[in-house]
Tab-separated table of C-alpha atoms in Angstrom:
chain	number	residue	atom	x	y	z
A	770	ASP	CA	72.292	88.282	102.340
A	771	ALA	CA	73.234	91.954	102.228
A	772	GLY	CA	75.932	93.145	104.550
A	773	VAL	CA	76.175	96.453	106.360
A	774	ILE	CA	75.439	99.194	103.872
A	775	GLN	CA	76.914	102.656	104.220
A	776	SER	CA	76.390	105.810	102.246
A	777	PRO	CA	77.910	107.855	100.861
A	778	ARG	CA	81.059	105.888	100.094
A	779	HIS	CA	83.005	109.042	99.447
A	780	GLU	CA	82.311	112.635	100.388
A	781	VAL	CA	84.301	115.795	99.973
A	782	THR	CA	82.926	118.819	101.770
A	783	GLU	CA	84.022	122.251	102.792
A	784	MET	CA	84.855	123.188	106.338
A	785	GLY	CA	81.792	124.348	108.217
A	786	GLN	CA	79.340	122.269	106.248
A	787	GLU	CA	77.113	119.644	107.780
A	788	VAL	CA	77.924	116.031	106.956
A	789	THR	CA	75.521	113.128	107.392
A	790	LEU	CA	76.690	109.555	107.089
A	791	ARG	CA	74.158	106.769	106.825
A	792	CYS	CA	74.128	103.135	107.757
A	793	LYS	CA	71.833	100.182	107.261
A	794	PRO	CA	72.805	97.295	109.547
A	795	ILE	CA	72.347	93.631	108.780
A	796	SER	CA	68.751	92.614	109.302
A	797	GLY	CA	68.165	91.048	112.712
A	798	HIS	CA	71.251	92.513	114.322
A	799	ASP	CA	70.660	94.261	117.632
A	800	TYR	CA	73.973	96.095	118.011
A	801	LEU	CA	75.222	98.899	115.833
A	802	PHE	CA	78.655	100.532	116.089
A	803	TRP	CA	80.246	103.598	114.562
A	804	TYR	CA	84.040	103.577	114.256
A	805	ARG	CA	86.450	106.138	112.852
A	806	GLN	CA	89.745	105.228	111.222
A	807	THR	CA	92.660	107.630	110.821
A	808	MET	CA	96.346	107.098	110.252
A	809	MET	CA	97.240	108.721	113.541
A	810	ARG	CA	94.700	107.129	115.861
A	811	GLY	CA	93.777	103.910	114.096
A	812	LEU	CA	90.295	102.501	114.618
A	813	GLU	CA	88.357	104.273	117.336
A	814	LEU	CA	84.911	103.421	118.631
A	815	LEU	CA	82.706	106.488	118.520
A	816	ILE	CA	79.373	105.171	119.752
A	817	TYR	CA	77.315	102.040	119.849
A	818	PHE	CA	73.624	101.231	120.090
A	819	ASN	CA	71.706	98.276	121.422
A	820	ASN	CA	68.149	97.861	120.200
A	821	ASN	CA	68.265	101.408	118.817
A	822	VAL	CA	69.296	102.915	122.168
A	823	PRO	CA	72.703	104.605	122.505
A	824	ILE	CA	74.686	102.707	125.126
A	825	ASP	CA	78.112	104.303	125.078
A	826	ASP	CA	78.958	107.549	123.334
A	827	SER	CA	82.142	108.261	125.256
A	828	GLY	CA	84.150	108.000	122.061
A	829	MET	CA	82.317	110.816	120.318
A	830	PRO	CA	85.021	113.458	119.994
A	831	GLU	CA	82.956	116.548	120.696
A	832	ASP	CA	79.558	118.127	120.505
A	833	ARG	CA	79.867	118.597	116.786
A	834	PHE	CA	79.270	114.868	116.428
A	835	SER	CA	75.877	113.271	116.936
A	836	ALA	CA	74.429	109.869	116.123
A	837	LYS	CA	70.907	108.575	115.950
A	838	MET	CA	69.198	105.290	115.349
A	839	PRO	CA	65.502	105.956	114.733
A	840	ASN	CA	64.765	102.319	113.932
A	841	ALA	CA	66.423	98.929	113.713
A	842	SER	CA	67.373	99.336	110.081
A	843	PHE	CA	68.867	102.816	109.959
A	844	SER	CA	71.415	104.971	111.710
A	845	THR	CA	73.062	108.298	111.011
A	846	LEU	CA	76.253	109.964	112.123
A	847	LYS	CA	76.204	113.713	111.749
A	848	ILE	CA	79.022	116.217	111.953
A	849	GLN	CA	78.035	119.847	112.246
A	850	PRO	CA	80.033	121.928	111.552
A	851	SER	CA	82.701	119.816	109.912
A	852	GLU	CA	86.414	120.581	110.265
A	853	PRO	CA	89.455	119.348	108.313
A	854	ARG	CA	90.548	117.188	111.251
A	855	ASP	CA	87.341	115.180	110.828
A	856	SER	CA	88.714	113.763	107.596
A	857	ALA	CA	88.741	110.003	108.097
A	858	VAL	CA	87.071	106.783	107.148
A	859	TYR	CA	83.907	106.199	109.136
A	860	PHE	CA	82.804	102.613	109.536
A	861	CYS	CA	79.450	101.354	110.583
A	862	ALA	CA	79.252	97.822	111.956
A	863	SER	CA	76.571	95.585	113.356
A	864	SER	CA	76.287	92.374	115.325
A	865	PHE	CA	73.881	90.015	116.994
A	866	ARG	CA	74.670	89.248	120.568
A	867	GLN	CA	74.864	85.489	120.981
A	868	GLY	CA	75.085	85.129	124.715
A	869	ARG	CA	78.319	83.884	126.193
A	870	THR	CA	79.721	82.896	122.818
A	871	GLY	CA	80.143	86.528	122.075
A	872	ASN	CA	79.372	88.349	118.907
A	873	THR	CA	80.944	88.753	115.513
A	874	ILE	CA	80.927	92.324	114.363
A	875	TYR	CA	80.359	92.841	110.643
A	876	PHE	CA	81.691	95.996	109.057
A	877	GLY	CA	80.478	98.067	106.172
A	878	GLU	CA	82.866	99.282	103.503
A	879	GLY	CA	83.181	102.685	105.104
A	880	SER	CA	82.437	106.290	104.249
A	881	TRP	CA	85.550	108.152	103.183
A	882	LEU	CA	85.206	111.755	104.342
A	883	THR	CA	87.446	114.589	103.277
A	884	VAL	CA	86.877	118.059	104.723
A	885	VAL	CA	88.710	120.819	102.906
B	177	ALA	CA	90.982	98.383	130.113
B	178	GLN	CA	91.211	95.582	127.641
B	179	SER	CA	93.625	96.412	124.848
B	180	VAL	CA	95.795	94.786	122.225
B	181	THR	CA	99.210	95.714	120.905
B	182	GLN	CA	100.527	94.873	117.473
B	183	PRO	CA	104.285	95.410	117.680
B	184	ASP	CA	104.939	95.322	113.941
B	185	ILE	CA	103.710	98.221	111.839
B	186	HIS	CA	104.945	96.773	108.552
B	187	ILE	CA	105.949	93.269	107.538
B	188	THR	CA	107.287	92.111	104.188
B	189	VAL	CA	107.298	88.466	103.173
B	190	SER	CA	107.973	86.650	99.950
B	191	GLU	CA	105.141	84.881	98.228
B	192	GLY	CA	105.048	81.281	99.387
B	193	ALA	CA	106.828	82.016	102.648
B	194	SER	CA	105.249	81.538	106.032
B	195	LEU	CA	103.738	84.409	107.957
B	196	GLU	CA	103.305	85.269	111.605
B	197	LEU	CA	101.719	88.501	112.781
B	198	ARG	CA	102.028	89.297	116.446
B	199	CYS	CA	99.338	90.437	118.833
B	200	ASN	CA	99.615	90.891	122.579
B	201	TYR	CA	96.609	91.525	124.761
B	202	SER	CA	96.105	93.145	128.108
B	203	TYR	CA	93.287	91.619	130.114
B	204	GLY	CA	93.056	89.778	133.396
B	205	ALA	CA	90.476	87.184	132.513
B	206	THR	CA	90.046	85.136	129.362
B	207	PRO	CA	89.677	87.629	126.549
B	208	TYR	CA	87.564	87.429	123.440
B	209	LEU	CA	90.050	87.969	120.605
B	210	PHE	CA	89.641	88.599	116.908
B	211	TRP	CA	91.691	89.067	113.775
B	212	TYR	CA	90.331	91.193	110.952
B	213	VAL	CA	91.781	91.963	107.534
B	214	GLN	CA	91.310	95.160	105.558
B	215	SER	CA	92.131	95.292	101.881
B	216	PRO	CA	92.818	98.710	100.355
B	217	GLY	CA	89.655	100.764	100.111
B	218	GLN	CA	87.577	98.079	101.753
B	219	GLY	CA	85.949	97.403	105.075
B	220	LEU	CA	87.130	94.939	107.667
B	221	GLN	CA	86.594	91.233	107.200
B	222	LEU	CA	86.714	88.778	110.071
B	223	LEU	CA	89.436	86.141	109.697
B	224	LEU	CA	88.921	84.272	112.957
B	225	LYS	CA	87.978	84.638	116.592
B	226	TYR	CA	88.725	83.059	119.948
B	227	PHE	CA	86.340	82.818	122.869
B	228	SER	CA	87.303	79.682	124.739
B	229	GLY	CA	88.235	76.059	124.268
B	230	ASP	CA	90.838	74.953	121.775
B	231	THR	CA	93.649	77.481	121.771
B	232	LEU	CA	94.417	76.931	118.094
B	233	VAL	CA	91.755	78.608	116.011
B	234	GLN	CA	91.243	78.069	112.307
B	235	GLY	CA	89.954	80.863	110.153
B	236	ILE	CA	89.207	81.707	106.568
B	237	LYS	CA	91.727	81.981	103.744
B	238	GLY	CA	94.058	79.456	105.374
B	239	PHE	CA	94.807	81.553	108.441
B	240	GLU	CA	95.089	80.283	111.983
B	241	ALA	CA	95.866	81.838	115.341
B	242	GLU	CA	97.036	80.454	118.632
B	243	PHE	CA	95.978	81.795	122.004
B	244	LYS	CA	98.788	81.609	124.540
B	245	ARG	CA	97.766	82.758	127.986
B	246	SER	CA	101.290	82.483	129.380
B	247	GLN	CA	102.522	84.958	126.788
B	248	SER	CA	99.357	87.062	126.572
B	249	SER	CA	99.507	86.568	122.838
B	250	PHE	CA	97.218	85.732	119.960
B	251	ASN	CA	99.471	85.533	116.926
B	252	LEU	CA	98.130	85.043	113.435
B	253	ARG	CA	99.843	82.546	111.135
B	254	LYS	CA	99.684	81.289	107.602
B	255	PRO	CA	101.990	78.588	106.244
B	256	SER	CA	102.244	79.945	102.708
B	257	VAL	CA	101.423	83.524	101.793
B	258	HIS	CA	99.771	84.486	98.517
B	259	TRP	CA	100.111	87.868	96.822
B	260	SER	CA	96.408	88.472	97.496
B	261	ASP	CA	97.116	88.407	101.242
B	262	ALA	CA	98.706	91.860	101.036
B	263	ALA	CA	96.506	93.976	103.283
B	264	GLU	CA	96.220	95.556	106.709
B	265	TYR	CA	95.646	93.147	109.579
B	266	PHE	CA	94.025	94.130	112.838
B	267	CYS	CA	93.916	92.317	116.117
B	268	ALA	CA	91.033	93.199	118.406
B	269	VAL	CA	89.687	92.395	121.842
B	270	VAL	CA	86.248	92.848	123.318
B	271	GLY	CA	86.397	95.937	125.480
B	272	ASN	CA	85.031	96.800	128.877
B	273	SER	CA	81.528	97.071	127.527
B	274	GLY	CA	81.547	93.398	126.651
B	275	TYR	CA	80.293	94.218	123.191
B	276	ALA	CA	82.412	96.703	121.251
B	277	LEU	CA	85.898	95.893	120.034
B	278	ASN	CA	89.154	97.625	120.863
B	279	PHE	CA	91.537	97.405	117.931
B	280	GLY	CA	95.278	97.365	117.674
B	281	LYS	CA	97.038	99.823	115.379
B	282	GLY	CA	97.298	97.246	112.643
B	283	THR	CA	100.098	95.532	110.723
B	284	SER	CA	100.558	96.264	107.051
B	285	LEU	CA	101.590	93.182	105.089
B	286	LEU	CA	103.501	93.492	101.841
B	287	VAL	CA	104.016	90.379	99.733
B	288	THR	CA	106.919	90.353	97.284
B	289	PRO	CA	107.234	88.083	94.253
Protein backbone atom coordinates (compact mmCIF):
# COMPACT_ATOMS: atom_id res chain seq x y z
CA ASP A 1 0.00 0.00 0.00
CA ALA A 2 1.38 3.41 -0.93
CA GLY A 3 2.29 5.75 1.85
CA VAL A 4 1.91 9.51 1.97
CA ILE A 5 3.26 10.91 -1.27
CA GLN A 6 4.75 14.38 -1.47
CA SER A 7 6.02 16.39 -4.38
CA PRO A 8 8.37 17.88 -5.21
CA ARG A 9 10.99 16.18 -3.06
CA HIS A 10 13.40 19.03 -3.55
CA GLU A 11 12.85 22.58 -4.72
CA VAL A 12 15.16 25.53 -5.02
CA THR A 13 13.48 28.82 -5.79
CA GLU A 14 14.26 32.48 -5.75
CA MET A 15 12.93 34.86 -3.16
CA GLY A 16 9.59 36.28 -4.17
CA GLN A 17 8.52 33.30 -6.22
CA GLU A 18 5.44 31.25 -5.49
CA VAL A 19 6.00 27.74 -4.16
CA THR A 20 3.40 24.98 -4.20
CA LEU A 21 3.94 21.76 -2.31
CA ARG A 22 1.67 18.81 -2.95
CA CYS A 23 0.52 15.88 -0.91
CA LYS A 24 -1.45 12.72 -1.50
CA PRO A 25 -2.51 11.13 1.79
CA ILE A 26 -2.99 7.44 2.41
CA SER A 27 -6.28 6.28 0.98
CA GLY A 28 -9.03 6.15 3.59
CA HIS A 29 -7.35 8.51 6.01
CA ASP A 30 -9.53 11.35 7.26
CA TYR A 31 -6.87 13.58 8.83
CA LEU A 32 -4.14 15.41 6.99
CA PHE A 33 -1.35 17.42 8.62
CA TRP A 34 1.30 19.79 7.34
CA TYR A 35 4.45 20.12 9.45
CA ARG A 36 7.59 22.18 8.95
CA GLN A 37 11.01 21.12 10.18
CA THR A 38 13.91 23.50 10.74
CA MET A 39 17.06 23.25 12.80
CA MET A 40 16.04 26.15 14.99
CA ARG A 41 12.40 25.32 15.66
CA GLY A 42 12.23 21.57 15.13
CA LEU A 43 8.97 20.07 13.92
CA GLU A 44 6.09 22.52 13.94
CA LEU A 45 2.48 21.84 13.07
CA LEU A 46 1.30 24.30 10.46
CA ILE A 47 -2.26 23.19 9.79
CA TYR A 48 -4.42 20.13 9.82
CA PHE A 49 -7.59 19.03 8.06
CA ASN A 50 -10.35 16.64 8.96
CA ASN A 51 -12.47 15.33 6.11
CA ASN A 52 -10.99 18.01 3.85
CA VAL A 53 -11.96 20.85 6.21
CA PRO A 54 -9.23 22.94 7.86
CA ILE A 55 -9.55 22.51 11.62
CA ASP A 56 -6.58 24.37 13.05
CA ASP A 57 -4.36 26.73 11.09
CA SER A 58 -2.91 28.54 14.08
CA GLY A 59 0.54 27.27 13.20
CA MET A 60 0.60 28.90 9.78
CA PRO A 61 3.33 31.51 10.18
CA GLU A 62 1.77 34.34 8.20
CA ASP A 63 -0.53 35.27 5.39
CA ARG A 64 2.02 34.25 2.82
CA PHE A 65 1.18 30.65 3.66
CA SER A 66 -2.03 28.98 2.57
CA ALA A 67 -3.21 25.38 2.45
CA LYS A 68 -6.07 23.70 0.69
CA MET A 69 -7.57 20.26 0.51
CA PRO A 70 -9.99 20.16 -2.43
CA ASN A 71 -10.66 16.45 -2.02
CA ALA A 72 -9.76 13.49 0.16
CA SER A 73 -6.77 12.52 -1.93
CA PHE A 74 -4.98 15.82 -2.46
CA SER A 75 -3.69 18.79 -0.54
CA THR A 76 -1.46 21.74 -1.31
CA LEU A 77 0.64 24.09 0.75
CA LYS A 78 1.41 27.34 -0.99
CA ILE A 79 3.89 30.05 -0.11
CA GLN A 80 3.51 33.34 -1.92
CA PRO A 81 5.82 35.20 -1.99
CA SER A 82 8.57 32.96 -0.68
CA GLU A 83 11.39 34.26 1.52
CA PRO A 84 14.75 32.73 2.50
CA ARG A 85 13.50 32.09 6.04
CA ASP A 86 10.92 29.69 4.58
CA SER A 87 13.72 27.28 3.73
CA ALA A 88 12.85 24.08 5.55
CA VAL A 89 11.60 20.56 5.13
CA TYR A 90 7.84 20.44 4.81
CA PHE A 91 6.17 17.20 5.80
CA CYS A 92 2.71 16.06 4.98
CA ALA A 93 1.18 13.38 7.18
CA SER A 94 -2.12 11.57 7.39
CA SER A 95 -4.03 9.41 9.82
CA PHE A 96 -7.29 7.64 10.43
CA ARG A 97 -8.94 8.47 13.68
CA GLN A 98 -9.62 5.25 15.55
CA GLY A 99 -11.75 6.44 18.41
CA ARG A 100 -10.30 6.31 21.88
CA THR A 101 -7.33 4.23 20.78
CA GLY A 102 -5.98 7.29 19.11
CA ASN A 103 -4.40 7.58 15.74
CA THR A 104 -1.06 6.78 14.20
CA ILE A 105 0.18 9.56 12.00
CA TYR A 106 2.05 8.47 8.88
CA PHE A 107 4.54 10.86 7.37
CA GLY A 108 5.65 11.44 3.83
CA GLU A 109 9.32 11.77 2.96
CA GLY A 110 9.14 15.54 2.94
CA SER A 111 9.64 18.38 0.49
CA TRP A 112 13.01 20.03 0.93
CA LEU A 113 12.61 23.72 0.12
CA THR A 114 15.45 26.15 -0.35
CA VAL A 115 14.68 29.81 -1.05
CA VAL A 116 17.64 31.81 -2.26
CA ALA B 1 -0.45 22.62 26.66
CA GLN B 2 0.77 19.11 26.18
CA SER B 3 4.47 19.05 25.39
CA VAL B 4 7.49 16.80 25.53
CA THR B 5 11.11 17.54 26.33
CA GLN B 6 14.07 15.56 25.09
CA PRO B 7 16.98 16.60 27.31
CA ASP B 8 19.72 15.11 25.16
CA ILE B 9 20.48 16.74 21.83
CA HIS B 10 23.19 14.27 20.87
CA ILE B 11 24.04 10.81 22.14
CA THR B 12 26.92 8.58 21.08
CA VAL B 13 26.96 4.87 21.80
CA SER B 14 29.14 2.01 20.69
CA GLU B 15 27.68 -0.64 18.46
CA GLY B 16 26.34 -3.45 20.61
CA ALA B 17 25.90 -1.26 23.66
CA SER B 18 22.55 -0.54 25.23
CA LEU B 19 20.66 2.65 24.52
CA GLU B 20 18.26 4.84 26.45
CA LEU B 21 16.82 8.05 25.04
CA ARG B 22 14.99 10.28 27.46
CA CYS B 23 11.62 11.93 27.03
CA ASN B 24 9.66 13.88 29.61
CA TYR B 25 6.09 14.95 29.05
CA SER B 26 3.94 17.70 30.43
CA TYR B 27 0.29 16.76 30.69
CA GLY B 28 -2.15 16.38 33.54
CA ALA B 29 -4.05 13.35 32.37
CA THR B 30 -2.82 10.17 30.72
CA PRO B 31 -1.02 11.27 27.58
CA TYR B 32 -0.84 9.58 24.22
CA LEU B 33 2.89 9.24 23.56
CA PHE B 34 4.89 8.28 20.51
CA TRP B 35 8.46 7.71 19.41
CA TYR B 36 9.42 8.34 15.80
CA VAL B 37 12.73 7.85 14.02
CA GLN B 38 14.05 9.90 11.12
CA SER B 39 16.93 8.65 9.03
CA PRO B 40 18.92 11.23 7.06
CA GLY B 41 16.91 12.60 4.17
CA GLN B 42 13.87 10.57 5.09
CA GLY B 43 10.49 11.08 6.66
CA LEU B 44 9.47 10.03 10.13
CA GLN B 45 8.75 6.41 10.92
CA LEU B 46 6.73 5.34 13.93
CA LEU B 47 8.68 3.14 16.35
CA LEU B 48 6.02 2.68 19.02
CA LYS B 49 3.16 4.35 20.82
CA TYR B 50 1.48 4.35 24.21
CA PHE B 51 -2.19 5.01 24.87
CA SER B 52 -3.05 3.03 27.97
CA GLY B 53 -2.60 -0.33 29.62
CA ASP B 54 0.76 -2.01 29.91
CA THR B 55 3.36 0.64 30.64
CA LEU B 56 6.09 -1.24 28.77
CA VAL B 57 5.52 -0.88 25.06
CA GLN B 58 7.26 -2.92 22.40
CA GLY B 59 7.98 -1.41 19.04
CA ILE B 60 9.68 -2.17 15.77
CA LYS B 61 13.40 -2.73 15.25
CA GLY B 62 13.85 -4.08 18.77
CA PHE B 63 12.92 -0.86 20.54
CA GLU B 64 10.81 -0.56 23.65
CA ALA B 65 9.65 2.29 25.84
CA GLU B 66 8.37 2.50 29.37
CA PHE B 67 5.73 4.94 30.54
CA LYS B 68 6.38 6.13 34.07
CA ARG B 69 3.69 8.43 35.39
CA SER B 70 5.57 9.17 38.61
CA GLN B 71 8.48 10.54 36.60
CA SER B 72 6.46 11.97 33.71
CA SER B 73 8.74 10.04 31.41
CA PHE B 74 8.55 7.85 28.35
CA ASN B 75 12.10 6.73 27.70
CA LEU B 76 13.07 4.72 24.66
CA ARG B 77 15.41 1.75 25.08
CA LYS B 78 17.21 -0.83 23.03
CA PRO B 79 19.40 -3.54 24.54
CA SER B 80 21.94 -3.69 21.72
CA VAL B 81 22.41 -0.91 19.20
CA HIS B 82 23.24 -1.55 15.55
CA TRP B 83 25.05 0.89 13.27
CA SER B 84 21.84 1.24 11.25
CA ASP B 85 20.13 2.77 14.30
CA ALA B 86 22.05 6.02 13.78
CA ALA B 87 19.31 8.57 13.17
CA GLU B 88 17.27 11.34 14.75
CA TYR B 89 14.72 10.23 17.33
CA PHE B 90 11.64 12.22 18.21
CA CYS B 91 9.30 11.87 21.12
CA ALA B 92 5.81 13.23 20.61
CA VAL B 93 2.56 13.71 22.48
CA VAL B 94 -0.95 14.28 21.23
CA GLY B 95 -1.65 17.97 21.62
CA ASN B 96 -4.62 19.94 22.80
CA SER B 97 -6.51 19.21 19.63
CA GLY B 98 -6.55 15.53 20.46
CA TYR B 99 -5.33 14.73 16.99
CA ALA B 100 -2.11 16.48 15.97
CA LEU B 101 1.23 15.69 17.56
CA ASN B 102 3.55 18.00 19.45
CA PHE B 103 7.15 16.92 18.95
CA GLY B 104 10.23 17.25 21.07
CA LYS B 105 13.37 18.78 19.59
CA GLY B 106 14.82 15.38 18.86
CA THR B 107 17.89 13.40 19.90
CA SER B 108 20.58 12.66 17.36
CA LEU B 109 22.08 9.20 17.82
CA LEU B 110 25.58 8.42 16.62
CA VAL B 111 26.76 4.82 16.68
CA THR B 112 30.50 4.18 16.77
CA PRO B 113 32.21 0.94 15.74
